[in-house]
Amino acid sequence: DCGCGYAPGTACDRLSQAWYPFALRALDAEARDWMGALPRRIDLRINGLDLAFVHGALNAISRFVFASTPARVKARDIEAARVDGIVGGHCGLPFTQIIDGKLWHNAGVIGMPANDGTPRAWCSVLTPGPRTRSLSVEHVALDYDFAAAARSMRAGGLPEEYAAALETGLWPSCDVLPADEAKRAGQPLVPGRIDWKRWSNAAADSAS
């Protein structure tokens, strides 16, 4: 069980379980030991700003945090981490929010589309701003040979639904999505940038 909280028998539960035999074949003991030793959190200081990088949430690697997740939930994690901002992933949908002057950023996913009806993957570029404690956060869409990736998945015996998702840009299931994110399925995302200035108490804002 990946610990993502999929309801038993749902499409997400069924498809995630189909990956386990492949992982068992593909990863040897050395690879598993290496992955097991990776840190759950990485702290970096960029231009005077302290950022915590996590996979899902601060204390739960497989917790989904979406743009629609209440700001108080994100603020609680940022406060507990004692940082200026958190950079996370896992939910698969890129977004940036400024909450009481602090940052919550999701870079999206390199290995899957963002359920926006395009085969693009996503990453982020963080660039120090012109003043100390300022940062430019840019969402970048990535074009790649998704058809070759889908062929490779099929050749490896992986679930057809995920191979098709690389081609269509749509997830095989939206079981985990909150209502706000589910209703935006198939709507192409637009790359964007937000300039974050930590010295100010900016009102809550977002960009994606």
Coordinates of N, CA and C in Angstrom, one line a residue, residues 37-144:
A37 N 17.2 5.4 2.2 CA 18.1 6.3 3.0 C 17.9 7.7 2.6
L38 N 17.1 8.0 1.6 CA 16.9 9.4 1.2 C 16.2 10.2 2.3
P39 N 16.5 11.5 2.4 CA 15.8 12.3 3.5 C 14.4 12.5 3.1
R40 N 13.5 12.6 4.1 CA 12.1 13.0 3.9 C 11.9 14.5 3.7
R41 N 13.0 15.3 4.0 CA 12.9 16.7 3.9 C 14.3 17.2 3.6
I42 N 14.4 18.2 2.7 CA 15.6 18.9 2.4 C 15.4 20.4 2.7
D43 N 16.3 21.0 3.5 CA 16.2 22.4 3.7 C 17.3 23.2 2.9
L44 N 16.9 24.2 2.3 CA 17.8 25.1 1.5 C 17.5 26.5 1.9
R45 N 18.6 27.3 1.9 CA 18.5 28.8 2.0 C 18.8 29.4 0.6
I46 N 17.8 30.1 0.1 CA 18.0 30.8 -1.2 C 17.7 32.3 -1.0
N47 N 18.8 33.1 -1.3 CA 18.6 34.5 -1.2 C 18.1 35.0 0.2
G48 N 18.5 34.3 1.2 CA 18.1 34.7 2.6 C 16.7 34.1 3.0
L49 N 16.1 33.3 2.2 CA 14.9 32.6 2.4 C 15.1 31.2 2.8
D50 N 14.5 30.7 3.9 CA 14.6 29.3 4.3 C 13.4 28.5 3.7
L51 N 13.7 27.5 2.9 CA 12.7 26.7 2.3 C 12.9 25.2 2.7
A52 N 11.7 24.6 2.9 CA 11.7 23.1 3.2 C 11.2 22.4 2.0
F53 N 11.9 21.5 1.4 CA 11.4 20.7 0.3 C 11.0 19.3 0.8
V54 N 9.7 19.0 0.5 CA 9.1 17.7 0.9 C 8.4 17.1 -0.3
H55 N 8.0 15.8 -0.1 CA 7.3 15.2 -1.2 C 5.8 15.5 -1.2
G56 N 5.2 15.2 -0.1 CA 3.7 15.5 0.0 C 3.4 16.6 0.9
A57 N 3.5 16.4 2.2 CA 3.3 17.4 3.3 C 4.5 17.3 4.3
L58 N 4.5 18.2 5.2 CA 5.6 18.2 6.1 C 5.9 16.9 6.9
N59 N 4.8 16.3 7.5 CA 5.0 15.1 8.3 C 4.3 13.9 7.7
A60 N 3.9 14.0 6.4 CA 3.3 12.8 5.8 C 3.6 12.8 4.3
I61 N 4.5 11.9 4.0 CA 5.1 11.9 2.6 C 4.0 11.7 1.5
S62 N 2.9 11.0 1.9 CA 1.9 10.6 0.9 C 0.6 11.4 1.1
R63 N 0.6 12.5 1.8 CA -0.6 13.4 2.0 C -0.7 14.3 0.8
F64 N -1.9 14.4 0.2 CA -2.1 15.3 -0.9 C -2.4 16.7 -0.4
V65 N -1.7 17.7 -1.0 CA -2.0 19.1 -0.7 C -2.3 19.7 -2.0
F66 N -3.5 20.2 -2.2 CA -3.9 20.8 -3.5 C -4.0 22.3 -3.3
A67 N -4.2 23.0 -4.4 CA -4.5 24.5 -4.3 C -5.7 24.8 -3.5
S68 N -6.7 23.9 -3.6 CA -7.9 24.1 -2.8 C -7.9 23.7 -1.4
T69 N -6.8 23.0 -1.0 CA -6.6 22.7 0.4 C -6.6 23.9 1.2
P70 N -7.3 24.0 2.4 CA -7.4 25.3 3.1 C -6.1 25.9 3.4
A71 N -6.0 27.2 3.3 CA -4.8 27.9 3.6 C -4.3 27.6 5.0
R72 N -5.2 27.5 6.0 CA -4.8 27.2 7.4 C -4.0 25.9 7.5
V73 N -4.3 24.9 6.7 CA -3.6 23.7 6.7 C -2.2 23.9 6.2
K74 N -2.0 24.6 5.2 CA -0.6 24.9 4.7 C 0.1 25.8 5.6
A75 N -0.6 26.8 6.2 CA 0.1 27.7 7.1 C 0.6 26.9 8.4
R76 N -0.2 25.9 8.8 CA 0.2 25.1 10.0 C 1.5 24.4 9.7
D77 N 1.6 23.8 8.5 CA 2.8 23.1 8.1 C 4.0 24.0 8.0
I78 N 3.8 25.2 7.4 CA 4.9 26.2 7.3 C 5.4 26.6 8.7
E79 N 4.5 26.9 9.6 CA 4.8 27.3 10.9 C 5.6 26.2 11.6
A80 N 5.1 24.9 11.5 CA 5.7 23.8 12.2 C 7.1 23.6 11.7
A81 N 7.3 23.8 10.4 CA 8.7 23.6 9.7 C 9.6 24.7 10.1
R82 N 9.1 25.9 10.6 CA 9.9 27.0 11.0 C 10.8 27.5 9.8
V83 N 10.1 27.7 8.7 CA 10.7 28.2 7.4 C 9.8 29.3 6.8
D84 N 10.4 29.9 5.8 CA 9.7 30.9 5.0 C 8.7 30.3 4.0
G85 N 8.9 29.1 3.6 CA 8.1 28.5 2.6 C 8.4 27.0 2.5
I86 N 7.4 26.3 1.9 CA 7.5 24.9 1.6 C 7.3 24.6 0.1
V87 N 8.2 23.8 -0.4 CA 8.0 23.3 -1.8 C 7.7 21.8 -1.7
G88 N 6.5 21.5 -2.3 CA 6.1 20.1 -2.2 C 5.7 19.6 -3.6
G89 N 5.2 18.4 -3.6 CA 4.8 17.7 -4.9 C 3.6 16.8 -4.6
H90 N 3.7 15.6 -5.1 CA 2.8 14.5 -4.9 C 1.4 14.6 -5.5
C91 N 0.8 15.8 -5.3 CA -0.6 15.9 -5.9 C -0.6 16.0 -7.4
G92 N 0.5 16.3 -8.0 CA 0.6 16.3 -9.5 C 0.1 17.5 -10.2
L93 N -0.4 18.5 -9.5 CA -0.9 19.7 -10.1 C -0.1 20.9 -9.6
P94 N 0.6 21.6 -10.5 CA 1.4 22.7 -10.1 C 0.5 23.9 -9.7
F95 N 1.0 24.6 -8.6 CA 0.4 25.8 -8.1 C 1.3 26.5 -7.2
T96 N 1.1 27.8 -7.0 CA 1.9 28.6 -6.1 C 0.9 29.5 -5.3
Q97 N 1.1 29.5 -4.0 CA 0.3 30.4 -3.1 C 1.1 31.1 -2.1
I98 N 0.8 32.4 -1.8 CA 1.4 33.1 -0.8 C 0.4 33.3 0.3
I99 N 0.7 32.8 1.5 CA -0.2 32.7 2.6 C 0.5 33.5 3.8
D100 N -0.1 34.6 4.1 CA 0.4 35.5 5.2 C 1.9 35.8 4.9
G101 N 2.2 36.0 3.7 CA 3.5 36.4 3.3 C 4.5 35.3 3.1
K102 N 4.0 34.0 3.4 CA 4.9 32.9 3.2 C 4.5 32.0 2.0
L103 N 5.4 31.1 1.6 CA 5.2 30.4 0.3 C 4.8 29.0 0.5
W104 N 3.8 28.6 -0.3 CA 3.5 27.1 -0.5 C 3.6 26.9 -2.0
H105 N 4.5 26.1 -2.5 CA 4.7 25.9 -3.9 C 4.7 24.4 -4.3
N106 N 3.9 24.1 -5.3 CA 4.0 22.7 -5.9 C 4.5 22.8 -7.3
A107 N 5.5 22.1 -7.5 CA 6.2 22.2 -8.8 C 5.5 21.4 -9.9
G108 N 4.5 20.5 -9.6 CA 4.0 19.6 -10.6 C 4.8 18.4 -10.7
V109 N 4.7 17.6 -11.8 CA 5.3 16.3 -11.9 C 6.0 16.2 -13.3
I110 N 7.2 15.7 -13.3 CA 7.9 15.5 -14.6 C 7.4 14.3 -15.3
G111 N 7.0 13.2 -14.5 CA 6.6 12.0 -15.1 C 5.2 11.8 -15.5
M112 N 4.3 12.8 -15.2 CA 2.9 12.6 -15.6 C 2.4 14.0 -16.0
P113 N 1.4 14.0 -16.9 CA 0.8 15.3 -17.2 C -0.1 15.8 -16.0
A114 N -0.5 17.1 -16.1 CA -1.2 17.7 -15.0 C -2.7 17.6 -15.2
N115 N -3.2 16.5 -15.8 CA -4.6 16.3 -16.0 C -5.3 17.5 -16.7
D116 N -4.5 18.2 -17.6 CA -5.1 19.4 -18.2 C -5.4 19.2 -19.7
G117 N -5.3 17.9 -20.1 CA -5.6 17.6 -21.5 C -4.5 17.8 -22.5
T118 N -3.3 18.1 -21.9 CA -2.1 18.2 -22.8 C -1.0 17.2 -22.2
P119 N -0.2 16.7 -23.1 CA 0.8 15.7 -22.7 C 2.0 16.3 -22.0
R120 N 2.0 17.6 -21.7 CA 3.2 18.3 -21.1 C 3.4 17.8 -19.7
A121 N 4.6 17.8 -19.3 CA 5.0 17.6 -17.9 C 5.4 19.0 -17.3
W122 N 5.7 19.0 -16.0 CA 5.9 20.3 -15.4 C 7.1 20.3 -14.4
C123 N 7.8 21.4 -14.3 CA 8.8 21.6 -13.3 C 8.8 23.1 -12.9
S124 N 9.7 23.5 -12.1 CA 9.8 24.9 -11.6 C 11.2 25.4 -11.6
V125 N 11.3 26.7 -11.8 CA 12.6 27.4 -11.7 C 12.5 28.4 -10.6
L126 N 13.3 28.3 -9.6 CA 13.4 29.3 -8.5 C 14.6 30.2 -8.7
T127 N 14.4 31.5 -8.8 CA 15.5 32.4 -9.1 C 15.5 33.5 -8.1
P128 N 16.7 33.8 -7.4 CA 16.8 34.8 -6.5 C 16.4 36.2 -7.1
G129 N 15.6 36.9 -6.3 CA 15.2 38.2 -6.8 C 16.2 39.3 -6.6
P130 N 15.9 40.6 -7.0 CA 16.9 41.7 -7.0 C 17.2 42.1 -5.6
R131 N 16.4 41.8 -4.6 CA 16.7 42.1 -3.2 C 16.7 40.9 -2.3
T132 N 17.4 41.0 -1.2 CA 17.5 39.9 -0.3 C 16.1 39.5 0.2
R133 N 15.9 38.2 0.3 CA 14.6 37.7 0.8 C 13.5 37.9 -0.3
S134 N 13.9 37.8 -1.5 CA 12.9 37.8 -2.6 C 13.2 36.7 -3.6
L135 N 12.2 36.2 -4.2 CA 12.4 35.0 -5.1 C 11.4 35.0 -6.2
S136 N 11.8 34.7 -7.4 CA 11.0 34.5 -8.5 C 10.6 33.0 -8.6
V137 N 9.4 32.6 -8.7 CA 8.9 31.2 -8.8 C 8.2 31.0 -10.1
E138 N 8.8 30.3 -11.0 CA 8.3 30.1 -12.3 C 7.8 28.7 -12.6
H139 N 6.6 28.5 -13.1 CA 6.1 27.2 -13.5 C 6.5 27.0 -15.0
V140 N 7.1 25.9 -15.3 CA 7.6 25.7 -16.6 C 7.0 24.4 -17.2
A141 N 6.4 24.5 -18.3 CA 5.8 23.3 -19.0 C 6.9 22.7 -19.9
L142 N 7.0 21.3 -19.8 CA 8.0 20.6 -20.5 C 7.4 19.7 -21.6
D143 N 7.9 19.9 -22.9 CA 7.5 19.0 -24.0 C 8.5 17.9 -24.1
Y144 N 8.1 16.7 -24.4 CA 9.0 15.6 -24.5 C 8.4 14.5 -25.4

